[in-house]
Short mmCIF file of C-alpha atoms and ligand atoms in Angstrom, two decimals:
data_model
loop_
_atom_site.label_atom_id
_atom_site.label_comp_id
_atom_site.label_asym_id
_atom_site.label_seq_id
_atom_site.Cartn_x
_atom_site.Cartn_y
_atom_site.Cartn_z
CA UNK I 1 171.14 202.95 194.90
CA UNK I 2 167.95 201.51 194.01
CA UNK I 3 167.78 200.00 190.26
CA UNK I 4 166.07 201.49 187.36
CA UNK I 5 162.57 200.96 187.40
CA UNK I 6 161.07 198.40 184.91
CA UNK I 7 160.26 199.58 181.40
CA UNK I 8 157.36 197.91 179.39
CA UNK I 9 155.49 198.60 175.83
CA UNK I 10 151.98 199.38 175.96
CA UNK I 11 149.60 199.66 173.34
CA UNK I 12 148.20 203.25 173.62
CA UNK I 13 146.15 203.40 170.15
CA UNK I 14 145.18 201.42 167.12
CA UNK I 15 144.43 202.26 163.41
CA UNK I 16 143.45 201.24 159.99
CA UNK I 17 142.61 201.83 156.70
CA UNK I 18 140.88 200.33 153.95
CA UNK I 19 140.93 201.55 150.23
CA UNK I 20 137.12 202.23 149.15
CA UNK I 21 137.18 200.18 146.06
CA UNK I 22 136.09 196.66 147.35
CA UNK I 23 135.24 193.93 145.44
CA UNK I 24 133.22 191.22 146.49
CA UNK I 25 133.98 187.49 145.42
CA UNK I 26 131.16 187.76 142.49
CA UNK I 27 132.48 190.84 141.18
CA UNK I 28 136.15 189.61 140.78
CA UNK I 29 134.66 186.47 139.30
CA UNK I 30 133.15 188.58 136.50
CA UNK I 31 136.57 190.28 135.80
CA UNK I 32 138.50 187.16 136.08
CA UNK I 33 135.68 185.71 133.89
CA UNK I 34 136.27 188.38 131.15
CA UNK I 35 139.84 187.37 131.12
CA UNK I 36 139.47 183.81 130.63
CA UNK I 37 139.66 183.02 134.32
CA UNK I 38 137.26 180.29 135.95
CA UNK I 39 136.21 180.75 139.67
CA UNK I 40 133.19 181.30 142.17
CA UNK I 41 131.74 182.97 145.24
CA UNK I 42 131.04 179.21 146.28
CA UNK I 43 134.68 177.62 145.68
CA UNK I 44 136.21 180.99 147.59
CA UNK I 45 134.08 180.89 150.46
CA UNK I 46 133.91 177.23 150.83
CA UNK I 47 138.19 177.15 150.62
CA UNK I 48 139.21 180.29 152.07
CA UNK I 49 136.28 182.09 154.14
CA UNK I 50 137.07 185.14 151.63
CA UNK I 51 134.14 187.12 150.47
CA UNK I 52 135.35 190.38 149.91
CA UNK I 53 139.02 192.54 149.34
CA UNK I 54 140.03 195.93 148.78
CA UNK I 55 141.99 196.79 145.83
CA UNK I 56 143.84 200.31 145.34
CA UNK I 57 142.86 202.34 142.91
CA UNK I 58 145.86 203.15 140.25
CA UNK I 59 148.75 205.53 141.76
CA UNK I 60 147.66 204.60 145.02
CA UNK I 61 150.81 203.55 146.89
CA UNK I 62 151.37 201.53 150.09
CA UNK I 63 152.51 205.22 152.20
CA UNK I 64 149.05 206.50 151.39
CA UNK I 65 147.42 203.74 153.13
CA UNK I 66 149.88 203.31 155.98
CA UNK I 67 150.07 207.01 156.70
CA UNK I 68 145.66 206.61 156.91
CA UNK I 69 146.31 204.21 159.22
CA UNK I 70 148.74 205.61 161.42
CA UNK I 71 147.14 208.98 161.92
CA UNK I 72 144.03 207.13 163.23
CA UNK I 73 146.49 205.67 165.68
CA UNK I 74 147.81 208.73 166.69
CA UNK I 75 144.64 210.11 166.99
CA UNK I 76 143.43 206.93 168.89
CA UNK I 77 146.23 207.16 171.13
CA UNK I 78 145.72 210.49 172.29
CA UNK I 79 148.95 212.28 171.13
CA UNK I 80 150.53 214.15 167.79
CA UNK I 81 152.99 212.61 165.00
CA UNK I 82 155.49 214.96 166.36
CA UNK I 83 155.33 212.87 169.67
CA UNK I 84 156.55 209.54 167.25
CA UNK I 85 160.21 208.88 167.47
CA UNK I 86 160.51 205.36 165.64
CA UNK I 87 158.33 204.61 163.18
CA UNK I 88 158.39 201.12 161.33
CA UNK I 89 156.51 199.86 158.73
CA UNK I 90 156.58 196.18 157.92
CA UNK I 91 155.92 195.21 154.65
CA UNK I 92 156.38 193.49 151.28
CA UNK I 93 155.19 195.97 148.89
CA UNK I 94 157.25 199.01 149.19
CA UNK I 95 156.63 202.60 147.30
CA UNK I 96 160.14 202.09 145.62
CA UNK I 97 162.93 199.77 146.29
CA UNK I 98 164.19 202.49 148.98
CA UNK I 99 164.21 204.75 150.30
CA UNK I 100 162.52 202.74 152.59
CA UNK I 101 157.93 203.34 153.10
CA UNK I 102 158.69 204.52 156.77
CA UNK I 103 160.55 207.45 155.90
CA UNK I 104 157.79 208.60 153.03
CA UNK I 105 155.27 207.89 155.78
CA UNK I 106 157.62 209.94 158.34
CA UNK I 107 157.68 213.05 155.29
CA UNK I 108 153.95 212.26 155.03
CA UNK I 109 152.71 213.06 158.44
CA UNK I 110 155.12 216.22 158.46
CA UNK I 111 157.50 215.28 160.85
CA UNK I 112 161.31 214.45 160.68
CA UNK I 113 164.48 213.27 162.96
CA UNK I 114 163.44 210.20 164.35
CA UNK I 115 164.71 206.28 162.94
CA UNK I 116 162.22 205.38 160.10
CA UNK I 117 162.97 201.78 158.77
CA UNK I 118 161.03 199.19 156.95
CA UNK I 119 160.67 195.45 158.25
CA UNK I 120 160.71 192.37 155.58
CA UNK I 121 158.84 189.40 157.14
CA UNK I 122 156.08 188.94 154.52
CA UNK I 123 152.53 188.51 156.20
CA UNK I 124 154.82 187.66 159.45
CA UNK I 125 156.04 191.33 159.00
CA UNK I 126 153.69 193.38 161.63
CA UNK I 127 154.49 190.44 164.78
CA UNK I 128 158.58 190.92 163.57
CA UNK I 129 158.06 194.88 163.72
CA UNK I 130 156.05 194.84 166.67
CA UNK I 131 158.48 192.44 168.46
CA UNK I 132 161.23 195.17 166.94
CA UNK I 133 159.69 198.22 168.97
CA UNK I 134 159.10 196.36 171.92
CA UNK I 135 162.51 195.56 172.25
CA UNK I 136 163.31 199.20 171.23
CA UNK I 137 160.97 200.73 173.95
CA UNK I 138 162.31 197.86 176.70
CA UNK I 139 165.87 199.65 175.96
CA UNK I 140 165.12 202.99 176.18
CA UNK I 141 166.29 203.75 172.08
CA UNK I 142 162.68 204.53 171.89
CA UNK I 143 159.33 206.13 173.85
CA UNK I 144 156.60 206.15 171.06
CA UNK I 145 156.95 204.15 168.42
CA UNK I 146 154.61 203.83 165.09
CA UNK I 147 153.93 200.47 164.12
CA UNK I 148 152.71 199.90 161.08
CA UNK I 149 151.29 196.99 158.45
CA UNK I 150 150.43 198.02 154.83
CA UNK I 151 150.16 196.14 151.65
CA UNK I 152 149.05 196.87 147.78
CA UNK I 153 149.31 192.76 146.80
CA UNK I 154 147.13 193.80 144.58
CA UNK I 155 150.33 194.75 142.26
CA UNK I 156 151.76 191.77 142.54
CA UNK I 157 148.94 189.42 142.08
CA UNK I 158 149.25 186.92 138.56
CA UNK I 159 145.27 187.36 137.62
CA UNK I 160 145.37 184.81 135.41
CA UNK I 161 145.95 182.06 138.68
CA UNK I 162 143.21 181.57 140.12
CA UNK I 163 144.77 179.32 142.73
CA UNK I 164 146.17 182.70 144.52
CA UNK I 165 144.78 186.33 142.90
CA UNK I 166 141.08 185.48 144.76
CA UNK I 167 143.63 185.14 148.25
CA UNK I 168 144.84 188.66 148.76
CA UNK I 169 143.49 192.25 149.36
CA UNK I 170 145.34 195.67 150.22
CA UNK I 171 145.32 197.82 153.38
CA UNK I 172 146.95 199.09 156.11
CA UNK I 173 146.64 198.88 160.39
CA UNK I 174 148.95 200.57 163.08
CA UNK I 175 149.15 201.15 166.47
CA UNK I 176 151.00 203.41 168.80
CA UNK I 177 153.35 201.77 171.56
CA UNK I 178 154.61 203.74 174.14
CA UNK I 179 156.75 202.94 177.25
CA UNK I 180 155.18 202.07 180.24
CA UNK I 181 155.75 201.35 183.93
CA UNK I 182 153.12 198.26 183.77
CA UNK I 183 153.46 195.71 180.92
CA UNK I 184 151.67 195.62 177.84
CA UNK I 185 153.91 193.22 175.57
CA UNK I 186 153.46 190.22 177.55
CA UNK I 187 156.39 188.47 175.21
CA UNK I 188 157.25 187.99 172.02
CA UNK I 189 158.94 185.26 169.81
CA UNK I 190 159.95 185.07 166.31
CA UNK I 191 161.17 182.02 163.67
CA UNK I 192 162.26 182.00 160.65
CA UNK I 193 162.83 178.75 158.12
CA UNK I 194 164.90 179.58 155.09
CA UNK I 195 164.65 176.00 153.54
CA UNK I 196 161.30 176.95 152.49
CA UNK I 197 161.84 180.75 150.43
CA UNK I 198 160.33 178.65 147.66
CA UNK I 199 156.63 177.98 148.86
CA UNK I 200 155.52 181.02 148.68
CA UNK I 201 157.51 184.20 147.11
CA UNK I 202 157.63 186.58 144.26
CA UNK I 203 161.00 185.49 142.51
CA UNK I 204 161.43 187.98 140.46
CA UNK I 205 163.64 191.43 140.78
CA UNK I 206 165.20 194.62 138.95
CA UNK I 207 168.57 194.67 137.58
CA UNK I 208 170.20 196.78 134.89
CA UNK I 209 167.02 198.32 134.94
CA UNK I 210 165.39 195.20 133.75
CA UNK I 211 163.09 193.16 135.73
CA UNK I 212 164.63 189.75 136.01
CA UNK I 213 162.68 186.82 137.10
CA UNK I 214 158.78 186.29 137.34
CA UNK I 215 157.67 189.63 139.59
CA UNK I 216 154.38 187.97 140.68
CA UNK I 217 153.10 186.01 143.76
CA UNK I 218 153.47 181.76 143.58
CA UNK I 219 152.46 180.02 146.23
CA UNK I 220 152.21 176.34 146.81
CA UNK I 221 149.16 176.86 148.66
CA UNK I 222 149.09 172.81 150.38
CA UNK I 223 152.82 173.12 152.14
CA UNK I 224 151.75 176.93 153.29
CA UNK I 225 148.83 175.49 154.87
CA UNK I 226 150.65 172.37 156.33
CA UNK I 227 153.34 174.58 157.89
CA UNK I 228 151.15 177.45 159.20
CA UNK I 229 148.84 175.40 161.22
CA UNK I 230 151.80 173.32 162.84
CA UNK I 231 153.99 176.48 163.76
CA UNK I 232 151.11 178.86 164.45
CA UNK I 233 150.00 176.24 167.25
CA UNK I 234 153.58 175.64 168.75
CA UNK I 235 154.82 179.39 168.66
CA UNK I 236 151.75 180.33 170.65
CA UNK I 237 152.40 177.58 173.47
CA UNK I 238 155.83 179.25 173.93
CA UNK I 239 154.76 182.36 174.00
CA UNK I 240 152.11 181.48 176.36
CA UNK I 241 154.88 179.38 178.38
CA UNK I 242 157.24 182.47 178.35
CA UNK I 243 154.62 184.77 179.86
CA UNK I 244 153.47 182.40 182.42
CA UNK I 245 149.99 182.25 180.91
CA UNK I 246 147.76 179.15 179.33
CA UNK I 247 145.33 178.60 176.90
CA UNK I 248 142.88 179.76 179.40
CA UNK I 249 144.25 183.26 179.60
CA UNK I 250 143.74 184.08 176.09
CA UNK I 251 140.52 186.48 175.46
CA UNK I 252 141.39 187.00 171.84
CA UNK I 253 143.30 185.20 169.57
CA UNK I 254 144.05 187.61 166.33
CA UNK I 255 146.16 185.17 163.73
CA UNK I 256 147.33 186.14 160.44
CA UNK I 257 144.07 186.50 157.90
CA UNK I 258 145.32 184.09 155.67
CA UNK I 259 142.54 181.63 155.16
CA UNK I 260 139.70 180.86 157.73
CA UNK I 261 140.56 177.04 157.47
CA UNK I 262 144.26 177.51 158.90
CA UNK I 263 142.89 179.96 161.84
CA UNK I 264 140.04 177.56 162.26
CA UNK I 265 142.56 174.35 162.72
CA UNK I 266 144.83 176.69 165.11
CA UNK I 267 141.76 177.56 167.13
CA UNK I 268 141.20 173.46 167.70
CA UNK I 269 144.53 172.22 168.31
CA UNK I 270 144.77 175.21 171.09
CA UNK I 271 141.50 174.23 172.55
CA UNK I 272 140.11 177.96 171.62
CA UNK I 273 136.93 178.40 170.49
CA UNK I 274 135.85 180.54 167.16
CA UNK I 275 134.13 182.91 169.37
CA UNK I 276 137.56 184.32 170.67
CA UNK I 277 139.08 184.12 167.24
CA UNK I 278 138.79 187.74 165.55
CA UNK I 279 138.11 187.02 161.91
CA UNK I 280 138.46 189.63 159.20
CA UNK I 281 139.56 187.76 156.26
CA UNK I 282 135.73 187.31 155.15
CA UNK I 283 136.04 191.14 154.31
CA UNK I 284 139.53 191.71 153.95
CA UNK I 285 141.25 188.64 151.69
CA UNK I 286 144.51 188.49 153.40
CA UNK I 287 146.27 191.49 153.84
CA UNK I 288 149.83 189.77 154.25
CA UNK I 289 151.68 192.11 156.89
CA UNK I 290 148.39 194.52 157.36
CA UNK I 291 145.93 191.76 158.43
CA UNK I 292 146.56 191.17 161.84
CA UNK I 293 147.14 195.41 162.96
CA UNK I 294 143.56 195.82 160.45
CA UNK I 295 141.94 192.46 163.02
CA UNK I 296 143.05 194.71 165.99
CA UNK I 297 141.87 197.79 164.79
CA UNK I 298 138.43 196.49 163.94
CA UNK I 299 137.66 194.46 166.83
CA UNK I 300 138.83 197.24 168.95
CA UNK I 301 136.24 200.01 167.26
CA UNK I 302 133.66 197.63 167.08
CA UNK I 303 133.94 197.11 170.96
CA UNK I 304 134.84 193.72 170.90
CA UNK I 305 138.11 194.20 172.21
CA UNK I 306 138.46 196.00 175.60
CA UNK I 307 141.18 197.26 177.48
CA UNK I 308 142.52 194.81 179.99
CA UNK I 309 141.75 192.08 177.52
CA UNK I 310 144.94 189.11 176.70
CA UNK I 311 145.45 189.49 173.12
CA UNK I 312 147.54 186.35 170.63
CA UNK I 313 148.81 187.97 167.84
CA UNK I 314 150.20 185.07 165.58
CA UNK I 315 151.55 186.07 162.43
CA UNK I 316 153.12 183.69 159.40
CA UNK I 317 153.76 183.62 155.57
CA UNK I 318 156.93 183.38 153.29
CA UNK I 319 160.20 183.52 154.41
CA UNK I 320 159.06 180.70 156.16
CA UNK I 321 158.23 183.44 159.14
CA UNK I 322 156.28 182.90 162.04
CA UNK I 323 156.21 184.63 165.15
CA UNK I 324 153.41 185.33 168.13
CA UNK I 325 153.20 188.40 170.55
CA UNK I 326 151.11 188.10 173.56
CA UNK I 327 149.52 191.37 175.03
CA UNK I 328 147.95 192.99 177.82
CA UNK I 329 145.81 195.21 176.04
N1 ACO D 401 138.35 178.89 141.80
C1 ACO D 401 137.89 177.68 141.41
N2 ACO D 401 138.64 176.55 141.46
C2 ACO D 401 139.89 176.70 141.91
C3 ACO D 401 140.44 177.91 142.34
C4 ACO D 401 139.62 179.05 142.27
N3 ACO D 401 140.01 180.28 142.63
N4 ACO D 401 141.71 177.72 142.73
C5 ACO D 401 141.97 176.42 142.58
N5 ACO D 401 140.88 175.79 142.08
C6 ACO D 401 140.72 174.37 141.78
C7 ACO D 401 142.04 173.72 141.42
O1 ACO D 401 142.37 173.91 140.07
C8 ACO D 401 141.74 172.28 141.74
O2 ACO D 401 141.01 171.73 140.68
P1 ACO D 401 141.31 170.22 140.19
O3 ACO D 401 140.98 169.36 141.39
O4 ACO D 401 140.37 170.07 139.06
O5 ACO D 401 142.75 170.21 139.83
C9 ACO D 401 140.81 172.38 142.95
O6 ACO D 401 140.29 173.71 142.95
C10 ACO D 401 141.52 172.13 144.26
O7 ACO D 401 142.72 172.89 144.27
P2 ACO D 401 143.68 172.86 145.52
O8 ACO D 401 144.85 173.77 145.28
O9 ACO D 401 143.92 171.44 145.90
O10 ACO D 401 142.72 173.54 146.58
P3 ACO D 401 142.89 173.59 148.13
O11 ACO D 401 141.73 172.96 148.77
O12 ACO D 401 144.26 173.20 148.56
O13 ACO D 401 142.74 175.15 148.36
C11 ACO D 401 144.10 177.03 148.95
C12 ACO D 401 143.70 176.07 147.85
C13 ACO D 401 142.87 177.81 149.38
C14 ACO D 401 145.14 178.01 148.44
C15 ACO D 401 144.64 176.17 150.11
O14 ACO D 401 145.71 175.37 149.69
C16 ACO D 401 145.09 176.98 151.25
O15 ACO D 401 144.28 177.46 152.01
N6 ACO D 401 146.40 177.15 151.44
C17 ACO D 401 146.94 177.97 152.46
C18 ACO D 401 147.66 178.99 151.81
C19 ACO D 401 147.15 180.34 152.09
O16 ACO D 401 146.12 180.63 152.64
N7 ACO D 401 147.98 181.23 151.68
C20 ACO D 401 147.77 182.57 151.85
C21 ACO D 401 149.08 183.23 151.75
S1 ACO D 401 150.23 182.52 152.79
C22 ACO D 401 150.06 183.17 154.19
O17 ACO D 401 149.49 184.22 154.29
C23 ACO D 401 150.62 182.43 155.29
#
């Protein structure tokens, strides 16, 4: 008897979507301003690369975006929701506390029976739900699975600290991955760190119908840094070292749109240079678990990206999470 054929994820369409309402660093200045805050276009640019975010407008919820998102995926990837059957959606800024944003996104594209979960990795959340369907395709529990990274931080944000409300924007990206007899997911790898839930989290939760604890972002913005840049360069040389592939092989690298100085330093130390580093955080902010599917998306529409092309996807943020995916796009 000859033995199953192989069975490999492929990317077969990307999506995103942006809420209209953006904000450029002046204008939030003038806001934060009128509330007592101080900051500048100059200090935001000059720390963080950021010059513009999204916000959602009030009652917009993180399903509407993601379910924007994915139907330009499906669309992008040539087939119909009803073709989906998983559908996750990482992130950190659910609709309610459950049922979980996948299945609202599965009522909201009108289709129903197949696993809908949500993924919890922070802005490490779309490489952990990627790395989720792969593994889901690779053992036949799945055939087309919706991947998807949305956010609203915007709800979470403490507006009168400066040091992290001019960080973060909303948004949501997806793609479509689909089985495939040649490989697409190169390989994947994911970390976690525990000893360091305190760096960057929002403590606070619900209880008795009470919200207990603090229910904004606080971030210790110098240890995030220090960590990111130290794990986003070592999880992408075993990636690379799992695939068989070097440095050399990489046409894009697309890292978490945290901060252009971390994705700059992570560029260096893996000998890349900033012309094969797809930077969105200039118009996005960071997107936590939506930035690097919203990268993809937009480097793939503008043509930058081309089929064929070796894609690092590096993601990282609170948990401590980190985690890389390399693909044959
Ligand atoms: N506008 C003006 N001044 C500001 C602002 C602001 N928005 N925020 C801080 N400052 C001031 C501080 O008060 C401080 O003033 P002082 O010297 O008088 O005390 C000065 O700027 C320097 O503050 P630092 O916190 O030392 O600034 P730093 O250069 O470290 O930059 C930053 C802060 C951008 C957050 C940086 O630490 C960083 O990039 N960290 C990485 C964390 C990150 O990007 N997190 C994103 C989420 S995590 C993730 O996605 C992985």
């Amino acid at each position: 008897m000859n033995p199953p054929a192989a069975r490999y994820s492929r990317i077969s369409g990307t999506g995103s979507y942006l809420p209209p309402n953006r904000l450029s660093n002046q204008a939030l200045a003038e806001q934060l301003a009128a509330q007592g805050v101080e900051t500048s276009d100059e200090w935001i640019i000059e720390r963080t690369g950021i010059r513009a975010r999204h916000f959602v407008a009030d009652g917009v919820v993180v399903s509407d975006l993601a379910v924007e998102a994915a139907k330009r995926a499906i669309e992008a990837a040539g087939c119909t929701a009803s073709d989906i059957d998983l559908i996750i959606v990482a992130t950190s800024t659910p609709d309610m506390i459950f049922p979980s944003s996948a299945c609202i996104v599965q009522q909201k594209l009108g289709v129903q029976g197949c696993p809908a979960f949500d993924v919890q990795a922070v802005c490490s959340g779309f490489v952990y739900a990627l790395t989720v369907a792969d593994a889901m395709i690779k053992t036949g529990a799945a055939n087309k699975a919706l991947v998807i990274g949305a956010e609203v931080f915007s709800r979470i944000l403490d507006f009168s600290d400066r040091t992290t409300c001019v960080l973060f924007g909303d948004g949501a990206g997806a793609v479509v991955l689909e089985a495939s007899d040649t490989p697409g997911i190169l390989a994947t790898e994911l970390h976690a760190d525990g000893r360091h839930v305190n760096i960057l989290c929002v403590p606070g939760t619900v209880s008795g119908g009470q919200i207990l604890g603090d229910p904004l972002l606080k971030m210790d913005g110098q240890a995030v840094f220090k960590l990111a840049v130290g794990v986003l360069e070592d999880v992408a040389r075993s990636v690379l070292a799992k695939a068989g592939k070097t440095e050399a092989d990489i046409d894009w690298l697309i890292p978490h749109q945290a901060n252009i100085r971390i994705m700059q330093s992570t560029a260096k130390r893996l000998k890349l240079s900033m012309d094969k580093v797809v930077v969105t955080v200039d118009q996005h902010g960071n997107t936590s678990a939506a930035s690097i599917p919203l990268a993809l998306d937009t480097a793939v529409r503008s043509g930058k990206i081309r089929r064929g092309d070796t894609l690092m996807l590096e993601g990282v943020g609170g948990g401590f999470t980190w985690g890389a995916v390399l693909v044959d796009f």
